[in-house]
Tab-separated table of C-alpha atoms and ligand atoms in Angstrom:
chain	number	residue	atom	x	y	z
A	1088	UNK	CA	-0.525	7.700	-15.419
A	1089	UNK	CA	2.330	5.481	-13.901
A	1090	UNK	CA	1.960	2.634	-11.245
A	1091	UNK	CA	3.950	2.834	-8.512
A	1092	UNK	CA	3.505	-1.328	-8.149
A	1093	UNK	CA	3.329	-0.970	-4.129
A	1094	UNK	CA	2.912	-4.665	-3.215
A	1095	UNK	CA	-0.668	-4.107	-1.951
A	1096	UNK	CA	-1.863	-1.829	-4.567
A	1097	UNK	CA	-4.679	-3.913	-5.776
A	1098	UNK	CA	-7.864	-2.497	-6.150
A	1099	UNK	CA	-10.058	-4.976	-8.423
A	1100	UNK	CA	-13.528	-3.369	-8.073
A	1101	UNK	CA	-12.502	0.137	-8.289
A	1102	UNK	CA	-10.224	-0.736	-11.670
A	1103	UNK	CA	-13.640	-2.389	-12.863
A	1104	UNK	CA	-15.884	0.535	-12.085
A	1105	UNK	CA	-13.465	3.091	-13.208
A	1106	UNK	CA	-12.869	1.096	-16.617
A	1107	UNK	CA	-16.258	0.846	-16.848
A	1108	UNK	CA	-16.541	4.855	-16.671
A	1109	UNK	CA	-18.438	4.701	-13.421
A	1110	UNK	CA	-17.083	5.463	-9.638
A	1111	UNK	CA	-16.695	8.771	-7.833
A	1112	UNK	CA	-13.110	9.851	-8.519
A	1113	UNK	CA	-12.067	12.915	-5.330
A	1114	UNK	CA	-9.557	15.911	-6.306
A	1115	UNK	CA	-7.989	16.929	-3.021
A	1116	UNK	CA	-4.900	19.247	-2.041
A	1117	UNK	CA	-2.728	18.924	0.640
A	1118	UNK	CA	-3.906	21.675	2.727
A	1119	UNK	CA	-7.084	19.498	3.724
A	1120	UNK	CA	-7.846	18.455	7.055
A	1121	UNK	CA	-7.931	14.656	7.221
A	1122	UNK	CA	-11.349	15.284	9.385
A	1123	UNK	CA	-13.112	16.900	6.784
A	1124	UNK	CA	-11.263	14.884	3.894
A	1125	UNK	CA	-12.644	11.661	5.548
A	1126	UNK	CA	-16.254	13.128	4.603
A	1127	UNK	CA	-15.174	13.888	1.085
A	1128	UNK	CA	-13.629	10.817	-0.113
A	1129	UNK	CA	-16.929	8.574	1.418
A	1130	UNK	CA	-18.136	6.333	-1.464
A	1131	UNK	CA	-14.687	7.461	-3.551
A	1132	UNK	CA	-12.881	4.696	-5.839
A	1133	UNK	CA	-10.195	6.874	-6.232
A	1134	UNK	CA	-8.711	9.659	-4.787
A	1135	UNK	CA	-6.286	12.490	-6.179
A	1136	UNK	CA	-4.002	14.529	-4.538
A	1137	UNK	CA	-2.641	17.745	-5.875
A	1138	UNK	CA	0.947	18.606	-5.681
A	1139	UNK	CA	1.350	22.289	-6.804
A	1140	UNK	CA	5.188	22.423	-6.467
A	1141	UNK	CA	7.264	19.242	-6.335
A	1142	UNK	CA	8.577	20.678	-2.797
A	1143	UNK	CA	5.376	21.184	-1.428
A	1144	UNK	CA	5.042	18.023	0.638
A	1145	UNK	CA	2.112	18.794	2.597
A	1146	UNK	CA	0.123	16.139	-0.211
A	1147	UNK	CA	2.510	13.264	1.427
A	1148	UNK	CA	1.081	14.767	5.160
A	1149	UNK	CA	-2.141	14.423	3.731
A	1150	UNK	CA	-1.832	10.733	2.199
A	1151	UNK	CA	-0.521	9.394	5.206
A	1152	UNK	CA	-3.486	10.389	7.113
A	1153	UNK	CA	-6.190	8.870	4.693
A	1154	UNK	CA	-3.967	5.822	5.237
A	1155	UNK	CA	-3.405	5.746	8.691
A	1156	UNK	CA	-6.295	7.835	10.468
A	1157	UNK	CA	-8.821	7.752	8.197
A	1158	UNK	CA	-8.067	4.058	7.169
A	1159	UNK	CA	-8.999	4.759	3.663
A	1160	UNK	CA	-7.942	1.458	1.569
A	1161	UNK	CA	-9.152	2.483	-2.107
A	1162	UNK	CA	-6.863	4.263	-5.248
A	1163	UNK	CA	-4.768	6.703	-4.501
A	1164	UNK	CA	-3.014	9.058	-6.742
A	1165	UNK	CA	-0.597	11.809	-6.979
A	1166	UNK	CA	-1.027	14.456	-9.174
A	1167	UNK	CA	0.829	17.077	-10.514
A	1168	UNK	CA	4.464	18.871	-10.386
A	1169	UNK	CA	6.375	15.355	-9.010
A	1170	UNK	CA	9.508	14.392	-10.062
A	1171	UNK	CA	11.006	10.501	-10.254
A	1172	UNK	CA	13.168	11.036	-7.352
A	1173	UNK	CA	9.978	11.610	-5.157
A	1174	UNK	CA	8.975	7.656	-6.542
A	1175	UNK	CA	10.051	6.037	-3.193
A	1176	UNK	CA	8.315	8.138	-0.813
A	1177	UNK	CA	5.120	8.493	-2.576
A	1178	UNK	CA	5.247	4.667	-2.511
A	1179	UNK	CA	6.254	5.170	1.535
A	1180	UNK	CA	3.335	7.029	1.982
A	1181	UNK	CA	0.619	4.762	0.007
A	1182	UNK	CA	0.331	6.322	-3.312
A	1183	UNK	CA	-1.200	3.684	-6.034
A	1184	UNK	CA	0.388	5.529	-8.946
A	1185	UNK	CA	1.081	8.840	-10.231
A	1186	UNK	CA	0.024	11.671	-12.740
A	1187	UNK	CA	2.905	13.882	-13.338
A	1188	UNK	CA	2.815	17.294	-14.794
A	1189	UNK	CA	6.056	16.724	-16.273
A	1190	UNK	CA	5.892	14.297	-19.267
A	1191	UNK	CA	8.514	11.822	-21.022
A	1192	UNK	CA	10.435	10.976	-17.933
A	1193	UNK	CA	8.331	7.569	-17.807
A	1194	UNK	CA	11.866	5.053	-17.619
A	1195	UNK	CA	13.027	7.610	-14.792
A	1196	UNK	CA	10.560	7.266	-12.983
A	1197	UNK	CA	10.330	3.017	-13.753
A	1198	UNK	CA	13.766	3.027	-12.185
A	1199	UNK	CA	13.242	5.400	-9.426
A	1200	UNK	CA	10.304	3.000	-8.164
A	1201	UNK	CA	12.505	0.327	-7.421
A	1202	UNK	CA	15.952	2.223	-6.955
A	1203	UNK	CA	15.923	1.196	-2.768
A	1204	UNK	CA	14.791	-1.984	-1.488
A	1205	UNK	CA	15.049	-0.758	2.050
A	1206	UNK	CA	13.117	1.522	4.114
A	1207	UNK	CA	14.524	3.420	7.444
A	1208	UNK	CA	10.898	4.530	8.963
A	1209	UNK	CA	7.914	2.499	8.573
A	1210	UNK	CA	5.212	2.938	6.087
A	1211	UNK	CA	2.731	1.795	3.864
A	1212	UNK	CA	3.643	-1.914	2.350
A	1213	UNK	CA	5.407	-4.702	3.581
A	1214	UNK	CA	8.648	-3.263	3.361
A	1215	UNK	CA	10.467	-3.601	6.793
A	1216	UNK	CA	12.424	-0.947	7.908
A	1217	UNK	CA	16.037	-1.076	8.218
A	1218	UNK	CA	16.034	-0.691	12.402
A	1219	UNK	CA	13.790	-3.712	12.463
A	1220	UNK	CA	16.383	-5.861	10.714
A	1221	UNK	CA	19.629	-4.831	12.167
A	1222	UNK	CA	18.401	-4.862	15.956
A	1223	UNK	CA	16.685	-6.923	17.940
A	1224	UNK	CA	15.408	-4.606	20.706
A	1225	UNK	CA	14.421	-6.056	23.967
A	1226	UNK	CA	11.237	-5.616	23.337
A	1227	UNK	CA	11.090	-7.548	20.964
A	1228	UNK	CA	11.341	-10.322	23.352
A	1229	UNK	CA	8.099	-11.282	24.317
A	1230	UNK	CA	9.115	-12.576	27.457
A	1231	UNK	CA	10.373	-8.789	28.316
A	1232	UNK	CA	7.543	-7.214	27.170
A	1233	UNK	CA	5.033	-9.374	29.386
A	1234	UNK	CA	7.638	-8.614	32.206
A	1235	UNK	CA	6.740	-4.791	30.914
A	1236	UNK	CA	2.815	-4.863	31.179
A	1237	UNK	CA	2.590	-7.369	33.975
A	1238	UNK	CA	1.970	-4.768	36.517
A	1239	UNK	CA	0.056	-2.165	34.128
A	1240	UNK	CA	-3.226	-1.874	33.940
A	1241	UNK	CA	-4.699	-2.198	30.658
A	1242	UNK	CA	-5.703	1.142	29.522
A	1243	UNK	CA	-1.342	1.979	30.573
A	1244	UNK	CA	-1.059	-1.208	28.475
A	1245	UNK	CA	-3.078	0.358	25.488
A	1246	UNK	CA	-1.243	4.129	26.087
A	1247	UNK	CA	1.990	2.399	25.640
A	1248	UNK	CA	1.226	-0.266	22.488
A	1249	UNK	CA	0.015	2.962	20.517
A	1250	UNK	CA	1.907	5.737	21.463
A	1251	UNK	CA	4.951	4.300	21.650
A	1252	UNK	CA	5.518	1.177	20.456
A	1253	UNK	CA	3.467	0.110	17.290
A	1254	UNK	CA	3.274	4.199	16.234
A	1255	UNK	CA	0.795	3.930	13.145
A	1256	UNK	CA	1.267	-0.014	12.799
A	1257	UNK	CA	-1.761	-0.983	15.571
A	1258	UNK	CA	-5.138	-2.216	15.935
A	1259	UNK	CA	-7.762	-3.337	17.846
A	1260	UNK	CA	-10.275	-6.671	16.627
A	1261	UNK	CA	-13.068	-6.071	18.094
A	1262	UNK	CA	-16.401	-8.170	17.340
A	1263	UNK	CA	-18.688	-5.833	19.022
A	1264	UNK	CA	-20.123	-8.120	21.182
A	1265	UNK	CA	-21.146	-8.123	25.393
A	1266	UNK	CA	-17.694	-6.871	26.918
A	1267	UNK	CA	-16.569	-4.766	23.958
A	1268	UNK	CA	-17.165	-1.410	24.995
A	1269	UNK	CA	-14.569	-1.605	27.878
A	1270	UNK	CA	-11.967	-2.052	25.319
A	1271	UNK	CA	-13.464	0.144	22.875
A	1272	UNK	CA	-14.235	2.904	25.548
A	1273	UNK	CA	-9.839	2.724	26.972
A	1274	UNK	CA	-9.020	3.143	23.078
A	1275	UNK	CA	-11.539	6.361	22.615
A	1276	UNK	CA	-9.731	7.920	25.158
A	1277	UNK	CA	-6.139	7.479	23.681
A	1278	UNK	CA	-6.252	7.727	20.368
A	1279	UNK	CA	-9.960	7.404	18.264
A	1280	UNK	CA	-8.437	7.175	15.322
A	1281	UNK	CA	-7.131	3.325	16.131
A	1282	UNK	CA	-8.344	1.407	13.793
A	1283	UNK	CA	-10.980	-0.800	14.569
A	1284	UNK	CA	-11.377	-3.802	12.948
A	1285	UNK	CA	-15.289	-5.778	12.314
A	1286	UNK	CA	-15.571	-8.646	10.865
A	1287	UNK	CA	-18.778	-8.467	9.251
A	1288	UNK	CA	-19.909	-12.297	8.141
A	1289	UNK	CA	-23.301	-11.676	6.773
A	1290	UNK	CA	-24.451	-13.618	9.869
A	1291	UNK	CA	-24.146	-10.569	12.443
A	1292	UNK	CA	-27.282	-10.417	14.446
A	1293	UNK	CA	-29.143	-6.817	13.875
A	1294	UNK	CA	-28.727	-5.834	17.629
A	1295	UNK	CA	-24.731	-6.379	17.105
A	1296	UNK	CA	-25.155	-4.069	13.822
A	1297	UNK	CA	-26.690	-1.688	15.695
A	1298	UNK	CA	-24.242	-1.343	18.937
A	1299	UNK	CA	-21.283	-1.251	16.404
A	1300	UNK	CA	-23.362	2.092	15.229
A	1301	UNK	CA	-24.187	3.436	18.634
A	1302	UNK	CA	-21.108	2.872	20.136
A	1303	UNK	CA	-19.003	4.401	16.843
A	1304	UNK	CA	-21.004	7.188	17.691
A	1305	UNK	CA	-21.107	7.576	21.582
A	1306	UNK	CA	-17.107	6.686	22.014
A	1307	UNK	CA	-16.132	9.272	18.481
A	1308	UNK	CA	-13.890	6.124	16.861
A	1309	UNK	CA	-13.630	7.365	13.527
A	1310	UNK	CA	-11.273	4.511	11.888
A	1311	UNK	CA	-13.774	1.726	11.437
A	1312	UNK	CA	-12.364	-1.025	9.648
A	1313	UNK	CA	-15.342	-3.212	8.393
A	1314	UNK	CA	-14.238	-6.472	7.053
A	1315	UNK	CA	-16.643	-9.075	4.701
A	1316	UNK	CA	-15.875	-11.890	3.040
A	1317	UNK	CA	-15.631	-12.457	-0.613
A	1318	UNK	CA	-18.698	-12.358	-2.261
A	1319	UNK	CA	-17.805	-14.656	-4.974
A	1320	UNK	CA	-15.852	-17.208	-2.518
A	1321	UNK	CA	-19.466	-16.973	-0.483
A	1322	UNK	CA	-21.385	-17.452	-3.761
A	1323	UNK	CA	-18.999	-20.633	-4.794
A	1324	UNK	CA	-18.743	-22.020	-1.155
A	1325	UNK	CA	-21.567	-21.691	0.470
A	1326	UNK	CA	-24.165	-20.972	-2.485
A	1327	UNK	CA	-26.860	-22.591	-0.278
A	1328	UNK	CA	-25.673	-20.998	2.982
A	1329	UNK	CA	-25.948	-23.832	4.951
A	1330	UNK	CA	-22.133	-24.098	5.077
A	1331	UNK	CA	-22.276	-22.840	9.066
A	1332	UNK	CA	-24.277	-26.389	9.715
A	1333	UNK	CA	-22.273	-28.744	7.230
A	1334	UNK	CA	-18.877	-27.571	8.307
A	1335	UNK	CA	-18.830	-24.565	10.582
A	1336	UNK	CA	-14.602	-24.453	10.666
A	1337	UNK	CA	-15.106	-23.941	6.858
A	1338	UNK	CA	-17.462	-21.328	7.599
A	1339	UNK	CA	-15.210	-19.103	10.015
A	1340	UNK	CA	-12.612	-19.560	7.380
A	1341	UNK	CA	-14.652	-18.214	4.851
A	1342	UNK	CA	-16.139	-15.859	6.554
A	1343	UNK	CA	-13.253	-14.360	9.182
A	1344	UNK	CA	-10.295	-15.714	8.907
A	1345	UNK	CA	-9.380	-15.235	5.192
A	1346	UNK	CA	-11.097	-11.735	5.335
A	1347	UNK	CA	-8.503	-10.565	8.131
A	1348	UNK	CA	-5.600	-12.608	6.301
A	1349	UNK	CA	-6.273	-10.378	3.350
A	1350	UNK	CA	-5.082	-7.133	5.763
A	1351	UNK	CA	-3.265	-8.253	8.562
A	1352	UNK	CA	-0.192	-7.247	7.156
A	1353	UNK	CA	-0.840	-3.596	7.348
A	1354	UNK	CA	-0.313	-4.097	11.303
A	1355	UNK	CA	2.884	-4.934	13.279
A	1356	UNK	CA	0.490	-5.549	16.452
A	1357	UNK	CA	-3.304	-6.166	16.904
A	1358	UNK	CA	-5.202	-5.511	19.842
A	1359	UNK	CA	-7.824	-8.352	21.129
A	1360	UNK	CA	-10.467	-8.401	23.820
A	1361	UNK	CA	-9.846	-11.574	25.186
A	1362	UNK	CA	-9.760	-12.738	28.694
A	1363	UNK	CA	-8.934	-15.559	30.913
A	1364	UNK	CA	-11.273	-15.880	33.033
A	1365	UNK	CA	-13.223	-16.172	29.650
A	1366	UNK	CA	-12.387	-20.171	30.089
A	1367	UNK	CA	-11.398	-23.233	27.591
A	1368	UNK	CA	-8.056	-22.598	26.415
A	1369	UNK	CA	-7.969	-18.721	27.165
A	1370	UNK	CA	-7.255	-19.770	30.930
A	1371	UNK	CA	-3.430	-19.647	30.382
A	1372	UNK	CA	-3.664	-16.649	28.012
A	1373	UNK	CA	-0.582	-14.510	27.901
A	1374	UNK	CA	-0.906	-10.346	27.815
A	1375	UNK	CA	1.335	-10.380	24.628
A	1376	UNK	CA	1.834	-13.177	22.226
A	1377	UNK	CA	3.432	-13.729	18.627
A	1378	UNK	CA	1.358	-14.952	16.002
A	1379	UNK	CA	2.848	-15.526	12.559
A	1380	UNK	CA	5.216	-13.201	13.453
A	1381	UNK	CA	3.023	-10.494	14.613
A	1382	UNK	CA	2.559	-9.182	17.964
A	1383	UNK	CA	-1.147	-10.010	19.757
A	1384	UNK	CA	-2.048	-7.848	23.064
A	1385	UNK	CA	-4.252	-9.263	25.146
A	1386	UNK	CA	-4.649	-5.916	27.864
A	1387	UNK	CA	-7.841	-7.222	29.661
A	1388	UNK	CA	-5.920	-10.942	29.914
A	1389	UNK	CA	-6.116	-10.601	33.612
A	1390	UNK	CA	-9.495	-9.299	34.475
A	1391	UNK	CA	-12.299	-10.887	35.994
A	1392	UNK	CA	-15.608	-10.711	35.335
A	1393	UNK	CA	-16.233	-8.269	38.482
A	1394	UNK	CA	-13.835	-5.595	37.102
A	1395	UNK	CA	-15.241	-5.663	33.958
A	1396	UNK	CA	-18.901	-5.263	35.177
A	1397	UNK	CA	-17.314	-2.103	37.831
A	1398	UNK	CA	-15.870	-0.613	34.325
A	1399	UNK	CA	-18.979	-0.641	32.843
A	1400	UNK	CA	-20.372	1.021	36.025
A	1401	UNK	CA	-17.847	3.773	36.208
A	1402	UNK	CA	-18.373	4.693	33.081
A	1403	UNK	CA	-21.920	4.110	31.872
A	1404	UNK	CA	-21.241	2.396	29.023
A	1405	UNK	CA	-24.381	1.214	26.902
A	1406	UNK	CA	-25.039	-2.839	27.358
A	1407	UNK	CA	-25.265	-4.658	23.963
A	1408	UNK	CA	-29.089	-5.743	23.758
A	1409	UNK	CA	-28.865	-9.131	23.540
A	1410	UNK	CA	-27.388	-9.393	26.955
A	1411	UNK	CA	-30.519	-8.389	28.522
A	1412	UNK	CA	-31.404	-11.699	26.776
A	1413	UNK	CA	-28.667	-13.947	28.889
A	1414	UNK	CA	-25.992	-13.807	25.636
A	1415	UNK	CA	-22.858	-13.153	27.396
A	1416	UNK	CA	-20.609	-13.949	24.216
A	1417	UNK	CA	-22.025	-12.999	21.298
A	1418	UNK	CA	-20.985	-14.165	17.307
A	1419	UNK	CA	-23.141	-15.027	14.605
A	1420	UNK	CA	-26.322	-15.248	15.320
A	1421	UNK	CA	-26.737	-19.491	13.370
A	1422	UNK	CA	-24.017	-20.077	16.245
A	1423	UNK	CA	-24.795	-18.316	19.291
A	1424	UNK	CA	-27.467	-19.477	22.167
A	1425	UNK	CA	-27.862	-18.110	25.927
A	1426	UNK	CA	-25.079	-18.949	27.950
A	1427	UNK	CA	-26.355	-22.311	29.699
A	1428	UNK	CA	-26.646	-23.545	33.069
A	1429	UNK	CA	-23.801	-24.299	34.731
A	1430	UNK	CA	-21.606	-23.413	31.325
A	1431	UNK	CA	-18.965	-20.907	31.583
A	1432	UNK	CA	-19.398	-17.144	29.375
A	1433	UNK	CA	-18.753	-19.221	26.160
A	1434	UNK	CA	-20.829	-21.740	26.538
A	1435	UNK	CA	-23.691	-20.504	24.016
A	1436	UNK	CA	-21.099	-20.494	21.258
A	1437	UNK	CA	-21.382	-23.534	19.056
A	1438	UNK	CA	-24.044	-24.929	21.129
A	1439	UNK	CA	-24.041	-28.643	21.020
A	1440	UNK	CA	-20.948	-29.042	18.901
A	1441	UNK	CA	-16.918	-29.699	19.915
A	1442	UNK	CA	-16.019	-26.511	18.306
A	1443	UNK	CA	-15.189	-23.612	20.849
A	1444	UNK	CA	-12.912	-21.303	18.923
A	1445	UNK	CA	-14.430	-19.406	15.676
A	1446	UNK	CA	-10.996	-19.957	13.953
A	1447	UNK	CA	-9.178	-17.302	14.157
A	1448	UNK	CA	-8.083	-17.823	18.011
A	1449	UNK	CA	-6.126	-20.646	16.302
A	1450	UNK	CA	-2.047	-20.553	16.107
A	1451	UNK	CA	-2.377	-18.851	12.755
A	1452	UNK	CA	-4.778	-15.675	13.987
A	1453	UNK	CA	-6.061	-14.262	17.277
A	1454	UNK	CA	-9.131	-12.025	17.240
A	1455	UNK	CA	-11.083	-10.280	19.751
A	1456	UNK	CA	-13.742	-11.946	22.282
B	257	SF4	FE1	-20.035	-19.270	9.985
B	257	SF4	FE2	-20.965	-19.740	12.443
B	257	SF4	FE3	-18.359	-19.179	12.018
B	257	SF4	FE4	-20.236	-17.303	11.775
B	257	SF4	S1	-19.636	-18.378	13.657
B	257	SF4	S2	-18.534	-17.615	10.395
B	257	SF4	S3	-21.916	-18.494	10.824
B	257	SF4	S4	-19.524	-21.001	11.351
């Protein structure tokens, strides 16, 4: 076996199982249907793919969409008659390391790994590609593209981001809370394979576990990205889990921030549900910002809280239960209360303290609702 060193090929618990001779290790060959593949490779720490012939690339097909539709993030191998020249491209693709048929070539295939520093079509990694560097499109102008989506409405916003500009490189935050079905629903009927990103902080009230479920299932999105903190960062720094009460900006770091830090670079541009009319310092909300370099679209920046209750309507889209409950923005359940009199839709979030933001709304991330 030979690593392919792709700069995010780190994959500490399923190295530890797999040393340990545990873990569910999945043989598949490129003529698998992602959809059914996805059911195959649940639970996996590793997955193989079969190369019969070295020109048979249907296994690279097949790799990209575990990566990018599925959203697997675990082990991934190649197996079988690949040559060193293929090195770069299985690397493209998101291949961990390799399992060639053809033995002794081992410094041929060292060198191959690292033969081109550039890319010319994005891909797996945090290698740039080449038309990113030499030209600055328009678009890239964020001015330009809020000039572009000004007049759109937000599901012609969505349509655009991920069929045409971020191809493969988007996302959508979303915390599953009171508005986000609306978003939710616009992306099922583009593309359900957008990844969706959760942050699960171990503090996730049970009715916001169980609309993540029912609306998974109702709207068919099939790339849920579930995100939880480190369990032995949580065991060191907040072994008496009290940390939400001592110092809640600690807390969200813990818990959200540094959990989407660890993957944000596998997006160019994430999707949030975040609105003005939302108050506090959303009111001047832009559609599209730049974060750390990365693009933020905000497609429901504009609407009010009318035309997201008529969406709702039009569509019949399940209510999350707490709202029933007078929770109109909805986190963790040791920092959320009932919206209070007189208090705009965020005014049960950090009841009682200055804090409004959970921390990743800061300069350094953006997240949904
Ligand atoms: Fe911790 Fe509260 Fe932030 Fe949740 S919202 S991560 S419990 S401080």
């Amino acid at each position: 076996m030979l690593t392919l060193d792709r700069k995010d090929n780190t994959h500490p618990i399923a190295d530890a199982q797999l040393a340990a001779g545990g873990g569910r290790i999945v043989e598949l060959t490129g003529d698998t249907d992602w959809r059914q593949a996805k059911a195959a490779i649940a639970g996996a720490v590793r997955v193989d793919i079969r190369f019969p012939k070295f020109n048979d690339g249907r296994g690279f097909t097949l790799a990209t969409q575990l990566r990018q539709r599925v959203g697997y993030t675990g082990k991934l191998r190649a197996v079988g008659d690949l040559i060193p020249d293929q090195a770069q491209h299985l690397i493209r693709v998101g291949f961990d390391d390799v399992e060639p048929d053809r033995k002794g070539f081992d410094a041929d295939w060292a060198r191959a790994r690292t033969r081109f520093a550039h890319a010319y079509q994005p891909g797996q990694g945090n290698v740039t590609p080449l038309f990113r560097h030499r030209h600055k499109r328009p678009e890239d102008d964020l001015a330009a593209l809020n000039a572009r989506y000004r007049d759109l409405s937000p599901q012609d916003i969505l349509r655009d981001a991920i069929e045409n500009e971020w191809i493969g490189k988007i996302a959508i935050m979303s915390s599953f809370g009171a508005e986000a079905a609306v978003g939710l629903h616009m992306i099922s009927q583009i593309d359900p394979a957008t990844p969706v990103i959760f942050l699960d902080t171990g503090r996730l009230f049970a009715q916001t576990e169980q609309y993540q479920r029912q609306l998974t299932d109702q709207f068919g999105l099939s790339n849920i990205r579930l995100l939880k903190p480190d369990a032995e960062a949580v065991a060191e720094e907040d072994s008496d889990e009290r940390l939400w009460r001592r110092d809640p900006d600690a807390c969200c770091s813990l818990r959200k921030v540094r959990p989407l830090d660890a993957i944000i670079g596998d997006y160019d541009a994430l999707i949030t549900g975040r609105k003005r009319f939302h108050g506090g310092g959303r009111m001047s909300l832009p559609v599209v910002e730049r974060i750390n370099g990365r693009i933020r679209i905000n497609p429901l920046a504009n609407w009010d809280a009318a035309a997201i209750e008529d969406y709702f309507r039009r569509f019949d889209l399940p209510r999350h239960p707490l709202t029933d409950m007078g929770y109109a923005s909805i986190g963790c359940w040791t920092c959320t209360a009932p919206v209070q009199a007189e208090g705009d839709i965020r005014s049960g979030r950090w009841l009682g303290q200055t804090k409004t933001e959970c921390g990743i709304h800061t300069p350094a991330q953006v997240a949904a609702e």
